[in-house]
Amino acid sequence: MILEVWSSAKLHHNEEELHTQALYPWRSQGHGLVRMKRDWIIPPIRVLENSKQVPEDLVQIKSDKIFTGEVIYKLEGPGVDQEPKNLFEIDDKTGVIRSKRPLDREKYSSFTLKAFALSPSGERLENPTTIEIMVLDQNDNRPAFTQSQFVGTVSEFSVPGTSVMSVSATDADDPMTENAALSYSIIGQESIPANTVTKTMFGINNQTGAIYTRDVGLDREVVKGFRLKLQVADMGGMGLTSEGVAIIHVSDINNHAPQFSPPLYSMTAVENRQEYEIGRVNVTDRDDRGTGNWEAKYSITNDPEGNFAITTDPSTNQGVLTVVKPLDYEAQSEYVLILTVENVNTLSNKAPNLPVSTATVLVTVVNENEAPRFREDPIQIVVPESVVPGTLLKSNIAFDPDNSDLRYEISRDPERWLDIDRDTGDIMARRTFNMRSPHVKNHIYTAVVKVTDAGGVSTTATAAITLKETNDFPPQLFPLSGSVCRDTGRMNSGLVVTAVDEDFPPHAAPFIFEMPDYLSVNWTVVQVNDTHALLQPLVELEAGEYAVTVLVSDSGSPVLSAFTQVNITVCLCDSFGDCKSEAGAIIGSSVGISFIALIIIMASIALLLLLLLLAVAVTACGRRHHIKKGTGLLVGESEDDIRDNVLNYDEQGGGEEDENAFNIDMLWNPHDAPPAPGSYYPGSGVPRGKQPLRKDAPHNLPSPIYPRRPPADPTDIEDYINDGLEAADNDPNVPPYDTALIYDYEGEGSLAGSLSSIASGSSDGDQDYDYLNDWGPRFQKLANMYDPR
């Protein structure tokens, strides 16, 4: 259709300079404006898409200036000189606008163009005209589903009308036309597995695409799902069509309870074992495998002691029965267990109303040789440390569950203090205990007892022996010597003494220091505190040595006491309370002597020492003699006394230090009648007629019994030696350590001759001394003395 547009206007011309552009001269107005009184209104031009009549004239425009001169028409806008270009053109002479190519509404639904009327010089003759071109839609696009396959789920036994899922499609045509009006339909149904359901089970809303159930009978045990063939069409179902697929799965509900199969089982369990499987039970369930509707949950209804447990194997759904506590064949040899089963998920109300499935399991306990058992571990024993050997400490310590004979032994006893009856297990004291043993920790001595049954199965237990402290040792006083100032004016002058006790509390301190009346002449003892006392003279004493006997007692039960002699030196003291030397005492005495007298005394002492040295020298020379032939090896005189070559390196015997180290004490009841005057051992204060005792040994105890002959069994030699040593150490009647100790009496009538008769029955001429040359360098001098040459 060609539309002619005419515009008339009364123009007022002003002489102005014309302004043009090289490329688009019509886009710029000149200084002379054309004012139109009236414009033509051009309605939108409608063009059908996909038209095959191209080029196609669409409209013709004419300017009212055509009657006054030549007019040139120009067109611009999208589709002309803007993208998409070259869709439209205008005849610059006639003003006819035409399409050059077919149009596609799905790409460009409309175009807005501007038309210009220009003079040959490029002057714009009037205002540009707007031209709207509308592209009319054709049904040239099929509808398409948004997914290649739709998937949905519906529960089994769903009622008709249950919503399942929705499908959707799109159409590229104009949605305001029937070309995009879509309609949905189901054109095919196939069950999974095939042919299990033939009736139509689903419907679809043709406008919304919602799929729903139409009929009953969705049983997952019968059909697993459906495959629906869908169709969508435009033009309200009368136009172009497309097809799609929807897969609908039938989901399981718990409509089947698990059932035991079979309901009766027999199993065996070994006693004294735990945490192990003894058997399995089976169930069947028609619900979907691997879901909570299928998974079984087991329980035991009659196991009050909790000896058994049952769990579910997730892969097989079997019930796994285990023993969680050790069983005792002797106590119970059989168990009858009742099992029940249910699903993890709650049973649906659509399930058949059946009772809960149960199963019976008979468990037979198998007997085995059990290890003996101690009645307690550790075995607790409390005993005084001074227990009498042979005392029964513990009995009935173990038993055997199988009632077999047991054999007992002590497998660890570092001090060998214990004995055990191999048949009864009675534990006895082999010897007295010693709290000071390094194996006693916190008053507890530990040993190990082993018991074995007739089958060779054994077990051990610890014997924890708690030792109770007993009063075994009397307190010992020290120091055993000291000095006291003679000055009567010095306050609190005396010797501080204390005591130590090898026993532990409460058998040690506090100590009581006493001095019996018959021993307290000129001296007294003052208790300072629980552990110390002060020895003081009652009168002013002359300087010298004094032996004071003190009785000290402990607080044990029974009380043990000991007399101890303390050697006290009474001396003159300086201002610091220390004893002065003899010279200082003499010089500092109040009596005083002259300097000449002191020189005479010192000279006399020096003369006496010189005479003493001369006497010793003369005596030594007189003892030299010669060895004569015929007088024997050890008889006669010699020019050089052999003893001159003997060097004395040390004195190992007794002396003052020995006397101090092994000070002789005497134990007797302080309440007895005092001894007669002069009946004391010299310098000791100990009465005569009493047995002198070692200070380092316990008092008031009888002498132990020494072993008389070695045992026949060589394995007991160690015990024999240890018993003899312990008896000697604890014997209060033996001499001090540096005295010969008699272990046993050898008897009379020895066949050996007397040592005093060596070489006395023969002359020197009958003897050959050449063998002395073979005895080495140490005997060379002796060999030279008897060399006949």
PDB file of C-alpha atoms in Angstrom, residues 574-767:
ATOM      1  CA  ASP A 574      88.273 -19.291 129.032  1.00  0.00           C
ATOM      2  CA  SER A 575      85.829 -16.462 128.494  1.00  0.00           C
ATOM      3  CA  PHE A 576      84.280 -18.278 125.548  1.00  0.00           C
ATOM      4  CA  GLY A 577      83.540 -21.399 127.596  1.00  0.00           C
ATOM      5  CA  ASP A 578      86.324 -23.482 125.998  1.00  0.00           C
ATOM      6  CA  CYS A 579      88.788 -25.536 128.037  1.00  0.00           C
ATOM      7  CA  LYS A 580      92.230 -23.944 128.525  1.00  0.00           C
ATOM      8  CA  SER A 581      95.507 -25.811 127.908  1.00  0.00           C
ATOM      9  CA  GLU A 582      97.547 -27.009 130.919  1.00  0.00           C
ATOM     10  CA  ALA A 583     100.051 -24.195 130.545  1.00  0.00           C
ATOM     11  CA  GLY A 584      97.287 -21.688 130.133  1.00  0.00           C
ATOM     12  CA  ALA A 585      95.497 -23.109 133.111  1.00  0.00           C
ATOM     13  CA  ILE A 586      98.553 -22.859 135.254  1.00  0.00           C
ATOM     14  CA  ILE A 587      99.433 -19.381 134.106  1.00  0.00           C
ATOM     15  CA  GLY A 588      95.924 -18.218 134.409  1.00  0.00           C
ATOM     16  CA  SER A 589      95.267 -19.785 137.817  1.00  0.00           C
ATOM     17  CA  SER A 590      94.652 -17.592 140.802  1.00  0.00           C
ATOM     18  CA  VAL A 591      97.441 -19.283 142.812  1.00  0.00           C
ATOM     19  CA  GLY A 592     100.234 -18.426 140.323  1.00  0.00           C
ATOM     20  CA  ILE A 593     103.883 -19.469 140.242  1.00  0.00           C
ATOM     21  CA  SER A 594     107.053 -17.560 139.516  1.00  0.00           C
ATOM     22  CA  PHE A 595     108.766 -17.537 136.160  1.00  0.00           C
ATOM     23  CA  ILE A 596     111.940 -19.171 137.568  1.00  0.00           C
ATOM     24  CA  ALA A 597     109.870 -22.050 138.977  1.00  0.00           C
ATOM     25  CA  LEU A 598     108.261 -22.558 135.606  1.00  0.00           C
ATOM     26  CA  ILE A 599     111.728 -22.727 133.943  1.00  0.00           C
ATOM     27  CA  ILE A 600     112.858 -25.330 136.482  1.00  0.00           C
ATOM     28  CA  ILE A 601     109.775 -27.479 135.831  1.00  0.00           C
ATOM     29  CA  MET A 602     110.282 -27.405 132.082  1.00  0.00           C
ATOM     30  CA  ALA A 603     113.993 -28.261 132.393  1.00  0.00           C
ATOM     31  CA  SER A 604     113.149 -31.228 134.630  1.00  0.00           C
ATOM     32  CA  ILE A 605     110.686 -32.513 132.062  1.00  0.00           C
ATOM     33  CA  ALA A 606     113.297 -32.245 129.288  1.00  0.00           C
ATOM     34  CA  LEU A 607     115.883 -34.151 131.423  1.00  0.00           C
ATOM     35  CA  LEU A 608     113.418 -36.934 132.080  1.00  0.00           C
ATOM     36  CA  LEU A 609     112.706 -37.270 128.375  1.00  0.00           C
ATOM     37  CA  LEU A 610     116.456 -37.512 127.596  1.00  0.00           C
ATOM     38  CA  LEU A 611     116.962 -40.256 130.193  1.00  0.00           C
ATOM     39  CA  LEU A 612     114.006 -42.138 128.785  1.00  0.00           C
ATOM     40  CA  LEU A 613     115.488 -42.080 125.260  1.00  0.00           C
ATOM     41  CA  LEU A 614     118.860 -43.400 126.569  1.00  0.00           C
ATOM     42  CA  ALA A 615     117.150 -46.263 128.374  1.00  0.00           C
ATOM     43  CA  VAL A 616     115.318 -47.283 125.224  1.00  0.00           C
ATOM     44  CA  ALA A 617     118.538 -47.241 123.183  1.00  0.00           C
ATOM     45  CA  VAL A 618     120.435 -49.400 125.692  1.00  0.00           C
ATOM     46  CA  THR A 619     117.634 -51.931 125.821  1.00  0.00           C
ATOM     47  CA  ALA A 620     117.530 -52.227 122.027  1.00  0.00           C
ATOM     48  CA  CYS A 621     121.295 -52.879 121.831  1.00  0.00           C
ATOM     49  CA  GLY A 622     121.125 -55.589 124.504  1.00  0.00           C
ATOM     50  CA  ARG A 623     118.564 -57.538 122.507  1.00  0.00           C
ATOM     51  CA  ARG A 624     120.893 -58.065 119.503  1.00  0.00           C
ATOM     52  CA  HIS A 625     122.193 -61.693 119.293  1.00  0.00           C
ATOM     53  CA  HIS A 626     123.775 -64.135 116.844  1.00  0.00           C
ATOM     54  CA  ILE A 627     122.391 -67.360 115.434  1.00  0.00           C
ATOM     55  CA  LYS A 628     124.596 -70.258 116.296  1.00  0.00           C
ATOM     56  CA  LYS A 629     124.758 -73.626 114.663  1.00  0.00           C
ATOM     57  CA  GLY A 630     123.090 -76.411 116.601  1.00  0.00           C
ATOM     58  CA  THR A 631     120.485 -74.147 118.205  1.00  0.00           C
ATOM     59  CA  GLY A 632     117.773 -74.481 115.477  1.00  0.00           C
ATOM     60  CA  LEU A 633     116.238 -72.088 113.025  1.00  0.00           C
ATOM     61  CA  LEU A 634     114.482 -69.828 115.564  1.00  0.00           C
ATOM     62  CA  VAL A 635     116.756 -70.334 118.577  1.00  0.00           C
ATOM     63  CA  GLY A 636     120.077 -68.642 119.336  1.00  0.00           C
ATOM     64  CA  GLU A 637     121.720 -65.295 118.919  1.00  0.00           C
ATOM     65  CA  SER A 638     122.302 -63.250 115.820  1.00  0.00           C
ATOM     66  CA  GLU A 639     124.332 -60.184 115.052  1.00  0.00           C
ATOM     67  CA  ASP A 640     121.376 -58.694 113.207  1.00  0.00           C
ATOM     68  CA  ASP A 641     117.983 -59.263 114.786  1.00  0.00           C
ATOM     69  CA  ILE A 642     115.550 -60.213 112.083  1.00  0.00           C
ATOM     70  CA  ARG A 643     112.925 -58.050 113.754  1.00  0.00           C
ATOM     71  CA  ASP A 644     114.971 -54.969 112.921  1.00  0.00           C
ATOM     72  CA  ASN A 645     113.806 -55.384 109.323  1.00  0.00           C
ATOM     73  CA  VAL A 646     110.059 -55.495 110.152  1.00  0.00           C
ATOM     74  CA  LEU A 647     108.201 -52.217 109.443  1.00  0.00           C
ATOM     75  CA  ASN A 648     105.068 -51.416 111.451  1.00  0.00           C
ATOM     76  CA  TYR A 649     102.643 -49.606 109.131  1.00  0.00           C
ATOM     77  CA  ASP A 650      99.582 -49.279 111.383  1.00  0.00           C
ATOM     78  CA  GLU A 651      97.971 -50.563 114.508  1.00  0.00           C
ATOM     79  CA  GLN A 652      94.712 -52.343 113.742  1.00  0.00           C
ATOM     80  CA  GLY A 653      93.998 -53.494 117.274  1.00  0.00           C
ATOM     81  CA  GLY A 654      92.273 -51.824 120.173  1.00  0.00           C
ATOM     82  CA  GLY A 655      93.224 -48.645 121.915  1.00  0.00           C
ATOM     83  CA  GLU A 656      91.548 -45.542 123.169  1.00  0.00           C
ATOM     84  CA  GLU A 657      89.659 -45.066 119.925  1.00  0.00           C
ATOM     85  CA  ASP A 658      88.452 -48.660 120.098  1.00  0.00           C
ATOM     86  CA  GLU A 659      87.352 -48.101 123.617  1.00  0.00           C
ATOM     87  CA  ASN A 660      85.412 -45.076 122.481  1.00  0.00           C
ATOM     88  CA  ALA A 661      83.966 -46.809 119.449  1.00  0.00           C
ATOM     89  CA  PHE A 662      82.905 -49.896 121.393  1.00  0.00           C
ATOM     90  CA  ASN A 663      82.206 -48.438 124.767  1.00  0.00           C
ATOM     91  CA  ILE A 664      81.121 -51.109 127.169  1.00  0.00           C
ATOM     92  CA  ASP A 665      77.576 -50.637 128.514  1.00  0.00           C
ATOM     93  CA  MET A 666      75.781 -52.671 131.084  1.00  0.00           C
ATOM     94  CA  LEU A 667      72.022 -53.402 131.175  1.00  0.00           C
ATOM     95  CA  TRP A 668      70.238 -54.183 134.367  1.00  0.00           C
ATOM     96  CA  ASN A 669      67.179 -53.040 136.228  1.00  0.00           C
ATOM     97  CA  PRO A 670      67.964 -49.669 137.837  1.00  0.00           C
ATOM     98  CA  HIS A 671      65.721 -50.558 140.716  1.00  0.00           C
ATOM     99  CA  ASP A 672      67.940 -53.485 141.843  1.00  0.00           C
ATOM    100  CA  ALA A 673      70.141 -53.095 144.907  1.00  0.00           C
ATOM    101  CA  PRO A 674      73.343 -51.142 144.171  1.00  0.00           C
ATOM    102  CA  PRO A 675      76.617 -53.088 143.929  1.00  0.00           C
ATOM    103  CA  ALA A 676      79.117 -53.052 146.758  1.00  0.00           C
ATOM    104  CA  PRO A 677      81.753 -50.288 146.707  1.00  0.00           C
ATOM    105  CA  GLY A 678      84.813 -51.130 144.617  1.00  0.00           C
ATOM    106  CA  SER A 679      82.939 -53.684 142.536  1.00  0.00           C
ATOM    107  CA  TYR A 680      83.078 -51.695 139.274  1.00  0.00           C
ATOM    108  CA  TYR A 681      85.211 -52.312 136.254  1.00  0.00           C
ATOM    109  CA  PRO A 682      88.103 -49.874 136.353  1.00  0.00           C
ATOM    110  CA  GLY A 683      87.344 -46.632 134.533  1.00  0.00           C
ATOM    111  CA  SER A 684      83.930 -47.801 133.281  1.00  0.00           C
ATOM    112  CA  GLY A 685      81.441 -47.415 136.066  1.00  0.00           C
ATOM    113  CA  VAL A 686      80.103 -50.867 135.219  1.00  0.00           C
ATOM    114  CA  PRO A 687      79.634 -53.251 138.181  1.00  0.00           C
ATOM    115  CA  ARG A 688      81.774 -56.340 138.300  1.00  0.00           C
ATOM    116  CA  GLY A 689      80.135 -59.706 137.950  1.00  0.00           C
ATOM    117  CA  LYS A 690      77.957 -58.449 135.081  1.00  0.00           C
ATOM    118  CA  GLN A 691      78.565 -59.554 131.512  1.00  0.00           C
ATOM    119  CA  PRO A 692      80.105 -56.683 129.500  1.00  0.00           C
ATOM    120  CA  LEU A 693      78.013 -55.958 126.429  1.00  0.00           C
ATOM    121  CA  ARG A 694      78.658 -54.252 123.125  1.00  0.00           C
ATOM    122  CA  LYS A 695      77.106 -50.845 122.903  1.00  0.00           C
ATOM    123  CA  ASP A 696      76.129 -51.319 119.225  1.00  0.00           C
ATOM    124  CA  ALA A 697      74.030 -54.454 119.924  1.00  0.00           C
ATOM    125  CA  PRO A 698      70.450 -54.668 121.286  1.00  0.00           C
ATOM    126  CA  HIS A 699      70.129 -55.200 125.017  1.00  0.00           C
ATOM    127  CA  ASN A 700      67.927 -57.359 127.160  1.00  0.00           C
ATOM    128  CA  LEU A 701      67.746 -60.055 124.475  1.00  0.00           C
ATOM    129  CA  PRO A 702      68.958 -63.676 124.709  1.00  0.00           C
ATOM    130  CA  SER A 703      71.749 -64.843 122.454  1.00  0.00           C
ATOM    131  CA  PRO A 704      70.486 -66.287 119.168  1.00  0.00           C
ATOM    132  CA  ILE A 705      71.039 -69.896 118.200  1.00  0.00           C
ATOM    133  CA  TYR A 706      73.964 -70.263 115.805  1.00  0.00           C
ATOM    134  CA  PRO A 707      73.797 -72.862 113.005  1.00  0.00           C
ATOM    135  CA  ARG A 708      75.830 -75.902 114.134  1.00  0.00           C
ATOM    136  CA  ARG A 709      76.512 -77.707 110.883  1.00  0.00           C
ATOM    137  CA  PRO A 710      76.043 -76.889 107.170  1.00  0.00           C
ATOM    138  CA  PRO A 711      72.901 -78.194 105.456  1.00  0.00           C
ATOM    139  CA  ALA A 712      73.029 -81.224 103.242  1.00  0.00           C
ATOM    140  CA  ASP A 713      71.463 -79.367 100.331  1.00  0.00           C
ATOM    141  CA  PRO A 714      74.112 -77.094  98.643  1.00  0.00           C
ATOM    142  CA  THR A 715      71.354 -74.723  97.460  1.00  0.00           C
ATOM    143  CA  ASP A 716      70.759 -73.644 101.072  1.00  0.00           C
ATOM    144  CA  ILE A 717      74.403 -72.607 101.721  1.00  0.00           C
ATOM    145  CA  GLU A 718      73.456 -68.954 101.203  1.00  0.00           C
ATOM    146  CA  ASP A 719      70.719 -69.202 103.833  1.00  0.00           C
ATOM    147  CA  TYR A 720      73.170 -70.936 106.201  1.00  0.00           C
ATOM    148  CA  ILE A 721      75.760 -68.136 105.863  1.00  0.00           C
ATOM    149  CA  ASN A 722      73.127 -65.382 106.118  1.00  0.00           C
ATOM    150  CA  ASP A 723      71.617 -66.978 109.240  1.00  0.00           C
ATOM    151  CA  GLY A 724      75.052 -67.164 110.921  1.00  0.00           C
ATOM    152  CA  LEU A 725      75.875 -63.570 110.002  1.00  0.00           C
ATOM    153  CA  GLU A 726      72.523 -62.258 111.216  1.00  0.00           C
ATOM    154  CA  ALA A 727      72.875 -64.180 114.491  1.00  0.00           C
ATOM    155  CA  ALA A 728      76.345 -62.743 115.067  1.00  0.00           C
ATOM    156  CA  ASP A 729      75.256 -59.196 114.265  1.00  0.00           C
ATOM    157  CA  ASN A 730      72.366 -59.325 116.717  1.00  0.00           C
ATOM    158  CA  ASP A 731      74.189 -61.245 119.505  1.00  0.00           C
ATOM    159  CA  PRO A 732      74.499 -58.855 122.504  1.00  0.00           C
ATOM    160  CA  ASN A 733      77.042 -61.111 124.224  1.00  0.00           C
ATOM    161  CA  VAL A 734      79.871 -61.161 121.679  1.00  0.00           C
ATOM    162  CA  PRO A 735      83.016 -58.973 122.053  1.00  0.00           C
ATOM    163  CA  PRO A 736      83.579 -55.881 119.907  1.00  0.00           C
ATOM    164  CA  TYR A 737      84.230 -56.153 116.191  1.00  0.00           C
ATOM    165  CA  ASP A 738      88.058 -56.256 116.478  1.00  0.00           C
ATOM    166  CA  THR A 739      87.926 -59.379 118.636  1.00  0.00           C
ATOM    167  CA  ALA A 740      88.091 -62.889 117.224  1.00  0.00           C
ATOM    168  CA  LEU A 741      84.599 -64.298 116.669  1.00  0.00           C
ATOM    169  CA  ILE A 742      84.090 -68.007 117.286  1.00  0.00           C
ATOM    170  CA  TYR A 743      81.541 -69.417 114.851  1.00  0.00           C
ATOM    171  CA  ASP A 744      81.738 -73.043 115.968  1.00  0.00           C
ATOM    172  CA  TYR A 745      83.574 -75.379 118.374  1.00  0.00           C
ATOM    173  CA  GLU A 746      86.074 -77.584 116.601  1.00  0.00           C
ATOM    174  CA  GLY A 747      86.335 -80.300 119.274  1.00  0.00           C
ATOM    175  CA  GLU A 748      89.296 -81.903 121.064  1.00  0.00           C
ATOM    176  CA  GLY A 749      91.946 -84.470 120.144  1.00  0.00           C
ATOM    177  CA  SER A 750      93.305 -82.804 117.020  1.00  0.00           C
ATOM    178  CA  LEU A 751      95.867 -84.857 115.126  1.00  0.00           C
ATOM    179  CA  ALA A 752      97.882 -81.752 114.291  1.00  0.00           C
ATOM    180  CA  GLY A 753     100.972 -81.065 116.381  1.00  0.00           C
ATOM    181  CA  SER A 754     101.648 -77.898 118.324  1.00  0.00           C
ATOM    182  CA  LEU A 755     103.155 -75.025 116.425  1.00  0.00           C
ATOM    183  CA  SER A 756     105.561 -74.413 119.309  1.00  0.00           C
ATOM    184  CA  SER A 757     107.415 -77.616 118.432  1.00  0.00           C
ATOM    185  CA  ILE A 758     108.493 -76.496 114.984  1.00  0.00           C
ATOM    186  CA  ALA A 759     112.266 -77.136 114.515  1.00  0.00           C
ATOM    187  CA  SER A 760     112.796 -77.712 118.252  1.00  0.00           C
ATOM    188  CA  GLY A 761     113.634 -81.394 117.903  1.00  0.00           C
ATOM    189  CA  SER A 762     116.493 -81.182 115.474  1.00  0.00           C
ATOM    190  CA  SER A 763     119.808 -79.365 115.211  1.00  0.00           C
ATOM    191  CA  ASP A 764     120.882 -76.868 112.656  1.00  0.00           C
ATOM    192  CA  GLY A 765     123.244 -79.356 111.161  1.00  0.00           C
ATOM    193  CA  ASP A 766     120.369 -81.708 110.324  1.00  0.00           C
ATOM    194  CA  GLN A 767     118.588 -79.085 108.267  1.00  0.00           C
TER     195      GLN A 767
END
